Amino acid sequence: MASMEKDENGGTTVTKDTKEVSESPQQVNKAAINLMICGAFIAFEVSKQVVTYGTKEYNNGQYPISLTTIVVLIEVVKLLISFILLVHQGGVRTMKLSWRFAIPSFIYGMNNNLFLYALHFAPPPLWNVLIQSRVLMTAVVYRVVFKRDIPPQRWAALLLLIVGISLAEVSNSGHSDTSTSTSVVIQAVLLSIVSASLSTAASIYTEYLFKFDRRPFFEQQVQLYFFGFVMTGVWAMYVTKGAPLAVHGALNASIFWLLVLTILLGGAGGLLVAAIIKNIDNIAKIYSATFAIFLTAIVCSVLFPENFKLNLLFVAAVVTILLSSVLYERAKPKPKDSDTNGVSPQVVTTIPRQLTGELPKGFKAEHKG
């Protein structure tokens, strides 16, 4: 806000008051867009999990086609959507493939296959509890590797987040039709540790890759999903012995359309995750996924009451997660003048080299458009 002052000669000068700063319309619009992206992701994620579970549940406990093929088809959907949008923007002619996008594509491909495979060893509620170890893994990596300051209040919020999710999922863990013997639980725990590690590595790598790469957003997506399609496709052909579309069970009309919805929702949800990482940060994606888990439990309690039931423990979990969200936001560190996109200059110059060698120089040299 500007103020008027008189100088020694009786003239008037204008000085700038830096104490009072209001949000610009651009900042307000960006916040609204980010909120819409997170909301859309939650809606798609809930729909995807419910539909995917229904596809397996109504087909005698098995997917109608190989789970590796489902992962490939989801990658195809994401690739087609991204490519169409890239063509619309006129960026195809300047596109140049980069092997750096193959790294997160490979990790995501492994993790997506691992998720569907793990459902044979753990019911969805138990799996959602175990996989929440990625929250702490992400925070530890940000603090130890990227030297990002995380206040004690935020550590407390992250711990409270895990407690809340654990309460919610344990409240429903006894209603699953999957065996929970000791050996099966051990296998599920080991798989969840591997999955959480892969998810943390891929999401953090992708966040910094997107933020430091000068390519247009949809060109980044095309490269990411192209490599994902190639790698998961090769794996699907190997697992299915050259018959990726072999049908398991009776593929009636209902199962067929549930399968189609699973693939379409999986593809759209993947793009929304990328949009969250690009525009906000990885912690926002984790919180969006957390609320998606809660809403999925609520919907499943209505559609599958024999497997998911609401109780007081679940209500306590909802209150816990809300308290965690409030604590996390109140502990948000103040931005510094030296920060670049919320990241310190030291992170910008050193972290990419730790991950990929000379990442910033490679970005500038490979793509000048």
mmCIF file with all atom_site columns, N, CA and C in Angstrom, residues 112-160:
data_model
loop_
_atom_site.group_PDB
_atom_site.id
_atom_site.type_symbol
_atom_site.label_atom_id
_atom_site.label_alt_id
_atom_site.label_comp_id
_atom_site.label_asym_id
_atom_site.label_entity_id
_atom_site.label_seq_id
_atom_site.pdbx_PDB_ins_code
_atom_site.Cartn_x
_atom_site.Cartn_y
_atom_site.Cartn_z
_atom_site.occupancy
_atom_site.B_iso_or_equiv
_atom_site.pdbx_formal_charge
_atom_site.auth_seq_id
_atom_site.auth_comp_id
_atom_site.auth_asym_id
_atom_site.auth_atom_id
_atom_site.pdbx_PDB_model_num
ATOM 1   N N  . ASN A 1 112 ? 2.987  -49.908 -9.646  1.00 0.00 ? 112 ASN A N  1
ATOM 2   C CA . ASN A 1 112 ? 1.601  -50.161 -10.039 1.00 0.00 ? 112 ASN A CA 1
ATOM 3   C C  . ASN A 1 112 ? 1.303  -51.654 -10.127 1.00 0.00 ? 112 ASN A C  1
ATOM 4   N N  . ASN A 1 113 ? 2.252  -52.425 -10.652 1.00 0.00 ? 113 ASN A N  1
ATOM 5   C CA . ASN A 1 113 ? 2.086  -53.878 -10.683 1.00 0.00 ? 113 ASN A CA 1
ATOM 6   C C  . ASN A 1 113 ? 2.125  -54.461 -9.276  1.00 0.00 ? 113 ASN A C  1
ATOM 7   N N  . LEU A 1 114 ? 2.986  -53.906 -8.450  1.00 0.00 ? 114 LEU A N  1
ATOM 8   C CA . LEU A 1 114 ? 3.110  -54.398 -7.084  1.00 0.00 ? 114 LEU A CA 1
ATOM 9   C C  . LEU A 1 114 ? 1.822  -54.172 -6.296  1.00 0.00 ? 114 LEU A C  1
ATOM 10  N N  . PHE A 1 115 ? 1.169  -53.037 -6.537  1.00 0.00 ? 115 PHE A N  1
ATOM 11  C CA . PHE A 1 115 ? -0.076 -52.742 -5.822  1.00 0.00 ? 115 PHE A CA 1
ATOM 12  C C  . PHE A 1 115 ? -1.152 -53.793 -6.112  1.00 0.00 ? 115 PHE A C  1
ATOM 13  N N  . LEU A 1 116 ? -1.376 -54.089 -7.381  1.00 0.00 ? 116 LEU A N  1
ATOM 14  C CA . LEU A 1 116 ? -2.395 -55.072 -7.727  1.00 0.00 ? 116 LEU A CA 1
ATOM 15  C C  . LEU A 1 116 ? -2.007 -56.463 -7.235  1.00 0.00 ? 116 LEU A C  1
ATOM 16  N N  . TYR A 1 117 ? -0.723 -56.768 -7.271  1.00 0.00 ? 117 TYR A N  1
ATOM 17  C CA . TYR A 1 117 ? -0.271 -58.071 -6.785  1.00 0.00 ? 117 TYR A CA 1
ATOM 18  C C  . TYR A 1 117 ? -0.444 -58.191 -5.280  1.00 0.00 ? 117 TYR A C  1
ATOM 19  N N  . ALA A 1 118 ? -0.175 -57.109 -4.560  1.00 0.00 ? 118 ALA A N  1
ATOM 20  C CA . ALA A 1 118 ? -0.244 -57.136 -3.091  1.00 0.00 ? 118 ALA A CA 1
ATOM 21  C C  . ALA A 1 118 ? -1.658 -57.370 -2.578  1.00 0.00 ? 118 ALA A C  1
ATOM 22  N N  . LEU A 1 119 ? -2.665 -57.056 -3.372  1.00 0.00 ? 119 LEU A N  1
ATOM 23  C CA . LEU A 1 119 ? -4.048 -57.265 -2.923  1.00 0.00 ? 119 LEU A CA 1
ATOM 24  C C  . LEU A 1 119 ? -4.374 -58.741 -2.742  1.00 0.00 ? 119 LEU A C  1
ATOM 25  N N  . HIS A 1 120 ? -3.521 -59.630 -3.252  1.00 0.00 ? 120 HIS A N  1
ATOM 26  C CA . HIS A 1 120 ? -3.712 -61.050 -3.008  1.00 0.00 ? 120 HIS A CA 1
ATOM 27  C C  . HIS A 1 120 ? -3.227 -61.450 -1.611  1.00 0.00 ? 120 HIS A C  1
ATOM 28  N N  . PHE A 1 121 ? -2.440 -60.603 -0.977  1.00 0.00 ? 121 PHE A N  1
ATOM 29  C CA . PHE A 1 121 ? -1.885 -60.906 0.338   1.00 0.00 ? 121 PHE A CA 1
ATOM 30  C C  . PHE A 1 121 ? -2.481 -60.056 1.449   1.00 0.00 ? 121 PHE A C  1
ATOM 31  N N  . ALA A 1 122 ? -3.071 -58.950 1.104   1.00 0.00 ? 122 ALA A N  1
ATOM 32  C CA . ALA A 1 122 ? -3.637 -58.064 2.124   1.00 0.00 ? 122 ALA A CA 1
ATOM 33  C C  . ALA A 1 122 ? -4.908 -57.420 1.587   1.00 0.00 ? 122 ALA A C  1
ATOM 34  N N  . PRO A 1 123 ? -5.946 -57.300 2.419   1.00 0.00 ? 123 PRO A N  1
ATOM 35  C CA . PRO A 1 123 ? -7.153 -56.586 1.999   1.00 0.00 ? 123 PRO A CA 1
ATOM 36  C C  . PRO A 1 123 ? -6.852 -55.108 1.859   1.00 0.00 ? 123 PRO A C  1
ATOM 37  N N  . PRO A 1 124 ? -7.651 -54.390 1.107   1.00 0.00 ? 124 PRO A N  1
ATOM 38  C CA . PRO A 1 124 ? -7.390 -52.952 0.912   1.00 0.00 ? 124 PRO A CA 1
ATOM 39  C C  . PRO A 1 124 ? -7.222 -52.156 2.199   1.00 0.00 ? 124 PRO A C  1
ATOM 40  N N  . PRO A 1 125 ? -8.049 -52.375 3.262   1.00 0.00 ? 125 PRO A N  1
ATOM 41  C CA . PRO A 1 125 ? -7.832 -51.594 4.493   1.00 0.00 ? 125 PRO A CA 1
ATOM 42  C C  . PRO A 1 125 ? -6.450 -51.819 5.101   1.00 0.00 ? 125 PRO A C  1
ATOM 43  N N  . LEU A 1 126 ? -6.024 -53.076 5.188   1.00 0.00 ? 126 LEU A N  1
ATOM 44  C CA . LEU A 1 126 ? -4.714 -53.368 5.758   1.00 0.00 ? 126 LEU A CA 1
ATOM 45  C C  . LEU A 1 126 ? -3.608 -52.782 4.891   1.00 0.00 ? 126 LEU A C  1
ATOM 46  N N  . TRP A 1 127 ? -3.743 -52.913 3.594   1.00 0.00 ? 127 TRP A N  1
ATOM 47  C CA . TRP A 1 127 ? -2.721 -52.377 2.689   1.00 0.00 ? 127 TRP A CA 1
ATOM 48  C C  . TRP A 1 127 ? -2.612 -50.857 2.812   1.00 0.00 ? 127 TRP A C  1
ATOM 49  N N  . ASN A 1 128 ? -3.734 -50.175 2.924   1.00 0.00 ? 128 ASN A N  1
ATOM 50  C CA . ASN A 1 128 ? -3.707 -48.720 3.049   1.00 0.00 ? 128 ASN A CA 1
ATOM 51  C C  . ASN A 1 128 ? -3.017 -48.269 4.338   1.00 0.00 ? 128 ASN A C  1
ATOM 52  N N  . VAL A 1 129 ? -3.114 -49.090 5.390   1.00 0.00 ? 129 VAL A N  1
ATOM 53  C CA . VAL A 1 129 ? -2.404 -48.769 6.626   1.00 0.00 ? 129 VAL A CA 1
ATOM 54  C C  . VAL A 1 129 ? -0.903 -48.937 6.417   1.00 0.00 ? 129 VAL A C  1
ATOM 55  N N  . LEU A 1 130 ? -0.508 -50.074 5.870   1.00 0.00 ? 130 LEU A N  1
ATOM 56  C CA . LEU A 1 130 ? 0.910  -50.379 5.724   1.00 0.00 ? 130 LEU A CA 1
ATOM 57  C C  . LEU A 1 130 ? 1.618  -49.393 4.802   1.00 0.00 ? 130 LEU A C  1
ATOM 58  N N  . ILE A 1 131 ? 0.949  -48.978 3.743   1.00 0.00 ? 131 ILE A N  1
ATOM 59  C CA . ILE A 1 131 ? 1.593  -48.123 2.749   1.00 0.00 ? 131 ILE A CA 1
ATOM 60  C C  . ILE A 1 131 ? 1.787  -46.699 3.251   1.00 0.00 ? 131 ILE A C  1
ATOM 61  N N  . GLN A 1 132 ? 1.151  -46.331 4.357   1.00 0.00 ? 132 GLN A N  1
ATOM 62  C CA . GLN A 1 132 ? 1.305  -44.967 4.859   1.00 0.00 ? 132 GLN A CA 1
ATOM 63  C C  . GLN A 1 132 ? 2.697  -44.674 5.406   1.00 0.00 ? 132 GLN A C  1
ATOM 64  N N  . SER A 1 133 ? 3.546  -45.687 5.454   1.00 0.00 ? 133 SER A N  1
ATOM 65  C CA . SER A 1 133 ? 4.943  -45.434 5.827   1.00 0.00 ? 133 SER A CA 1
ATOM 66  C C  . SER A 1 133 ? 5.632  -44.514 4.832   1.00 0.00 ? 133 SER A C  1
ATOM 67  N N  . ARG A 1 134 ? 5.058  -44.363 3.633   1.00 0.00 ? 134 ARG A N  1
ATOM 68  C CA . ARG A 1 134 ? 5.649  -43.467 2.636   1.00 0.00 ? 134 ARG A CA 1
ATOM 69  C C  . ARG A 1 134 ? 5.571  -42.005 3.076   1.00 0.00 ? 134 ARG A C  1
ATOM 70  N N  . VAL A 1 135 ? 4.617  -41.686 3.966   1.00 0.00 ? 135 VAL A N  1
ATOM 71  C CA . VAL A 1 135 ? 4.502  -40.304 4.439   1.00 0.00 ? 135 VAL A CA 1
ATOM 72  C C  . VAL A 1 135 ? 5.759  -39.901 5.199   1.00 0.00 ? 135 VAL A C  1
ATOM 73  N N  . LEU A 1 136 ? 6.143  -40.737 6.167   1.00 0.00 ? 136 LEU A N  1
ATOM 74  C CA . LEU A 1 136 ? 7.354  -40.445 6.923   1.00 0.00 ? 136 LEU A CA 1
ATOM 75  C C  . LEU A 1 136 ? 8.600  -40.560 6.040   1.00 0.00 ? 136 LEU A C  1
ATOM 76  N N  . MET A 1 137 ? 8.594  -41.512 5.117   1.00 0.00 ? 137 MET A N  1
ATOM 77  C CA . MET A 1 137 ? 9.737  -41.648 4.215   1.00 0.00 ? 137 MET A CA 1
ATOM 78  C C  . MET A 1 137 ? 9.944  -40.379 3.400   1.00 0.00 ? 137 MET A C  1
ATOM 79  N N  . THR A 1 138 ? 8.838  -39.802 2.922   1.00 0.00 ? 138 THR A N  1
ATOM 80  C CA . THR A 1 138 ? 8.930  -38.575 2.133   1.00 0.00 ? 138 THR A CA 1
ATOM 81  C C  . THR A 1 138 ? 9.492  -37.433 2.969   1.00 0.00 ? 138 THR A C  1
ATOM 82  N N  . ALA A 1 139 ? 8.992  -37.290 4.198   1.00 0.00 ? 139 ALA A N  1
ATOM 83  C CA . ALA A 1 139 ? 9.471  -36.220 5.062   1.00 0.00 ? 139 ALA A CA 1
ATOM 84  C C  . ALA A 1 139 ? 10.953 -36.389 5.390   1.00 0.00 ? 139 ALA A C  1
ATOM 85  N N  . VAL A 1 140 ? 11.368 -37.621 5.646   1.00 0.00 ? 140 VAL A N  1
ATOM 86  C CA . VAL A 1 140 ? 12.773 -37.884 5.963   1.00 0.00 ? 140 VAL A CA 1
ATOM 87  C C  . VAL A 1 140 ? 13.673 -37.548 4.777   1.00 0.00 ? 140 VAL A C  1
ATOM 88  N N  . VAL A 1 141 ? 13.236 -37.922 3.574   1.00 0.00 ? 141 VAL A N  1
ATOM 89  C CA . VAL A 1 141 ? 14.038 -37.624 2.379   1.00 0.00 ? 141 VAL A CA 1
ATOM 90  C C  . VAL A 1 141 ? 14.141 -36.121 2.170   1.00 0.00 ? 141 VAL A C  1
ATOM 91  N N  . TYR A 1 142 ? 13.034 -35.400 2.337   1.00 0.00 ? 142 TYR A N  1
ATOM 92  C CA . TYR A 1 142 ? 13.071 -33.945 2.198   1.00 0.00 ? 142 TYR A CA 1
ATOM 93  C C  . TYR A 1 142 ? 14.036 -33.318 3.193   1.00 0.00 ? 142 TYR A C  1
ATOM 94  N N  . ARG A 1 143 ? 14.052 -33.874 4.407   1.00 0.00 ? 143 ARG A N  1
ATOM 95  C CA . ARG A 1 143 ? 14.907 -33.277 5.442   1.00 0.00 ? 143 ARG A CA 1
ATOM 96  C C  . ARG A 1 143 ? 16.372 -33.668 5.285   1.00 0.00 ? 143 ARG A C  1
ATOM 97  N N  . VAL A 1 144 ? 16.644 -34.954 5.073   1.00 0.00 ? 144 VAL A N  1
ATOM 98  C CA . VAL A 1 144 ? 18.013 -35.453 5.059   1.00 0.00 ? 144 VAL A CA 1
ATOM 99  C C  . VAL A 1 144 ? 18.702 -35.174 3.721   1.00 0.00 ? 144 VAL A C  1
ATOM 100 N N  . VAL A 1 145 ? 18.016 -35.468 2.616   1.00 0.00 ? 145 VAL A N  1
ATOM 101 C CA . VAL A 1 145 ? 18.640 -35.339 1.295   1.00 0.00 ? 145 VAL A CA 1
ATOM 102 C C  . VAL A 1 145 ? 18.540 -33.921 0.761   1.00 0.00 ? 145 VAL A C  1
ATOM 103 N N  . PHE A 1 146 ? 17.349 -33.340 0.821   1.00 0.00 ? 146 PHE A N  1
ATOM 104 C CA . PHE A 1 146 ? 17.127 -32.025 0.222   1.00 0.00 ? 146 PHE A CA 1
ATOM 105 C C  . PHE A 1 146 ? 17.346 -30.872 1.196   1.00 0.00 ? 146 PHE A C  1
ATOM 106 N N  . LYS A 1 147 ? 17.656 -31.193 2.459   1.00 0.00 ? 147 LYS A N  1
ATOM 107 C CA . LYS A 1 147 ? 17.945 -30.167 3.471   1.00 0.00 ? 147 LYS A CA 1
ATOM 108 C C  . LYS A 1 147 ? 16.782 -29.195 3.664   1.00 0.00 ? 147 LYS A C  1
ATOM 109 N N  . ARG A 1 148 ? 15.579 -29.646 3.433   1.00 0.00 ? 148 ARG A N  1
ATOM 110 C CA . ARG A 1 148 ? 14.402 -28.792 3.622   1.00 0.00 ? 148 ARG A CA 1
ATOM 111 C C  . ARG A 1 148 ? 14.029 -28.765 5.096   1.00 0.00 ? 148 ARG A C  1
ATOM 112 N N  . ASP A 1 149 ? 13.809 -27.575 5.610   1.00 0.00 ? 149 ASP A N  1
ATOM 113 C CA . ASP A 1 149 ? 13.480 -27.413 7.019   1.00 0.00 ? 149 ASP A CA 1
ATOM 114 C C  . ASP A 1 149 ? 12.056 -27.879 7.291   1.00 0.00 ? 149 ASP A C  1
ATOM 115 N N  . ILE A 1 150 ? 11.900 -28.806 8.212   1.00 0.00 ? 150 ILE A N  1
ATOM 116 C CA . ILE A 1 150 ? 10.583 -29.302 8.614   1.00 0.00 ? 150 ILE A CA 1
ATOM 117 C C  . ILE A 1 150 ? 10.422 -29.033 10.101  1.00 0.00 ? 150 ILE A C  1
ATOM 118 N N  . PRO A 1 151 ? 9.559  -28.094 10.484  1.00 0.00 ? 151 PRO A N  1
ATOM 119 C CA . PRO A 1 151 ? 9.382  -27.753 11.901  1.00 0.00 ? 151 PRO A CA 1
ATOM 120 C C  . PRO A 1 151 ? 8.889  -28.949 12.707  1.00 0.00 ? 151 PRO A C  1
ATOM 121 N N  . PRO A 1 152 ? 9.169  -28.965 14.011  1.00 0.00 ? 152 PRO A N  1
ATOM 122 C CA . PRO A 1 152 ? 8.696  -30.067 14.868  1.00 0.00 ? 152 PRO A CA 1
ATOM 123 C C  . PRO A 1 152 ? 7.179  -30.248 14.818  1.00 0.00 ? 152 PRO A C  1
ATOM 124 N N  . GLN A 1 153 ? 6.440  -29.124 14.667  1.00 0.00 ? 153 GLN A N  1
ATOM 125 C CA . GLN A 1 153 ? 4.986  -29.243 14.591  1.00 0.00 ? 153 GLN A CA 1
ATOM 126 C C  . GLN A 1 153 ? 4.551  -30.063 13.378  1.00 0.00 ? 153 GLN A C  1
ATOM 127 N N  . ARG A 1 154 ? 5.307  -29.947 12.288  1.00 0.00 ? 154 ARG A N  1
ATOM 128 C CA . ARG A 1 154 ? 4.946  -30.719 11.097  1.00 0.00 ? 154 ARG A CA 1
ATOM 129 C C  . ARG A 1 154 ? 5.287  -32.198 11.269  1.00 0.00 ? 154 ARG A C  1
ATOM 130 N N  . TRP A 1 155 ? 6.365  -32.484 11.987  1.00 0.00 ? 155 TRP A N  1
ATOM 131 C CA . TRP A 1 155 ? 6.654  -33.883 12.294  1.00 0.00 ? 155 TRP A CA 1
ATOM 132 C C  . TRP A 1 155 ? 5.519  -34.467 13.130  1.00 0.00 ? 155 TRP A C  1
ATOM 133 N N  . ALA A 1 156 ? 5.050  -33.684 14.090  1.00 0.00 ? 156 ALA A N  1
ATOM 134 C CA . ALA A 1 156 ? 3.940  -34.147 14.918  1.00 0.00 ? 156 ALA A CA 1
ATOM 135 C C  . ALA A 1 156 ? 2.684  -34.359 14.080  1.00 0.00 ? 156 ALA A C  1
ATOM 136 N N  . ALA A 1 157 ? 2.451  -33.459 13.115  1.00 0.00 ? 157 ALA A N  1
ATOM 137 C CA . ALA A 1 157 ? 1.284  -33.591 12.241  1.00 0.00 ? 157 ALA A CA 1
ATOM 138 C C  . ALA A 1 157 ? 1.375  -34.848 11.389  1.00 0.00 ? 157 ALA A C  1
ATOM 139 N N  . LEU A 1 158 ? 2.569  -35.158 10.886  1.00 0.00 ? 158 LEU A N  1
ATOM 140 C CA . LEU A 1 158 ? 2.745  -36.359 10.065  1.00 0.00 ? 158 LEU A CA 1
ATOM 141 C C  . LEU A 1 158 ? 2.530  -37.620 10.891  1.00 0.00 ? 158 LEU A C  1
ATOM 142 N N  . LEU A 1 159 ? 3.038  -37.616 12.118  1.00 0.00 ? 159 LEU A N  1
ATOM 143 C CA . LEU A 1 159 ? 2.805  -38.762 12.986  1.00 0.00 ? 159 LEU A CA 1
ATOM 144 C C  . LEU A 1 159 ? 1.316  -38.907 13.311  1.00 0.00 ? 159 LEU A C  1
ATOM 145 N N  . LEU A 1 160 ? 0.656  -37.770 13.539  1.00 0.00 ? 160 LEU A N  1
ATOM 146 C CA . LEU A 1 160 ? -0.779 -37.789 13.822  1.00 0.00 ? 160 LEU A CA 1
ATOM 147 C C  . LEU A 1 160 ? -1.556 -38.285 12.610  1.00 0.00 ? 160 LEU A C  1
#
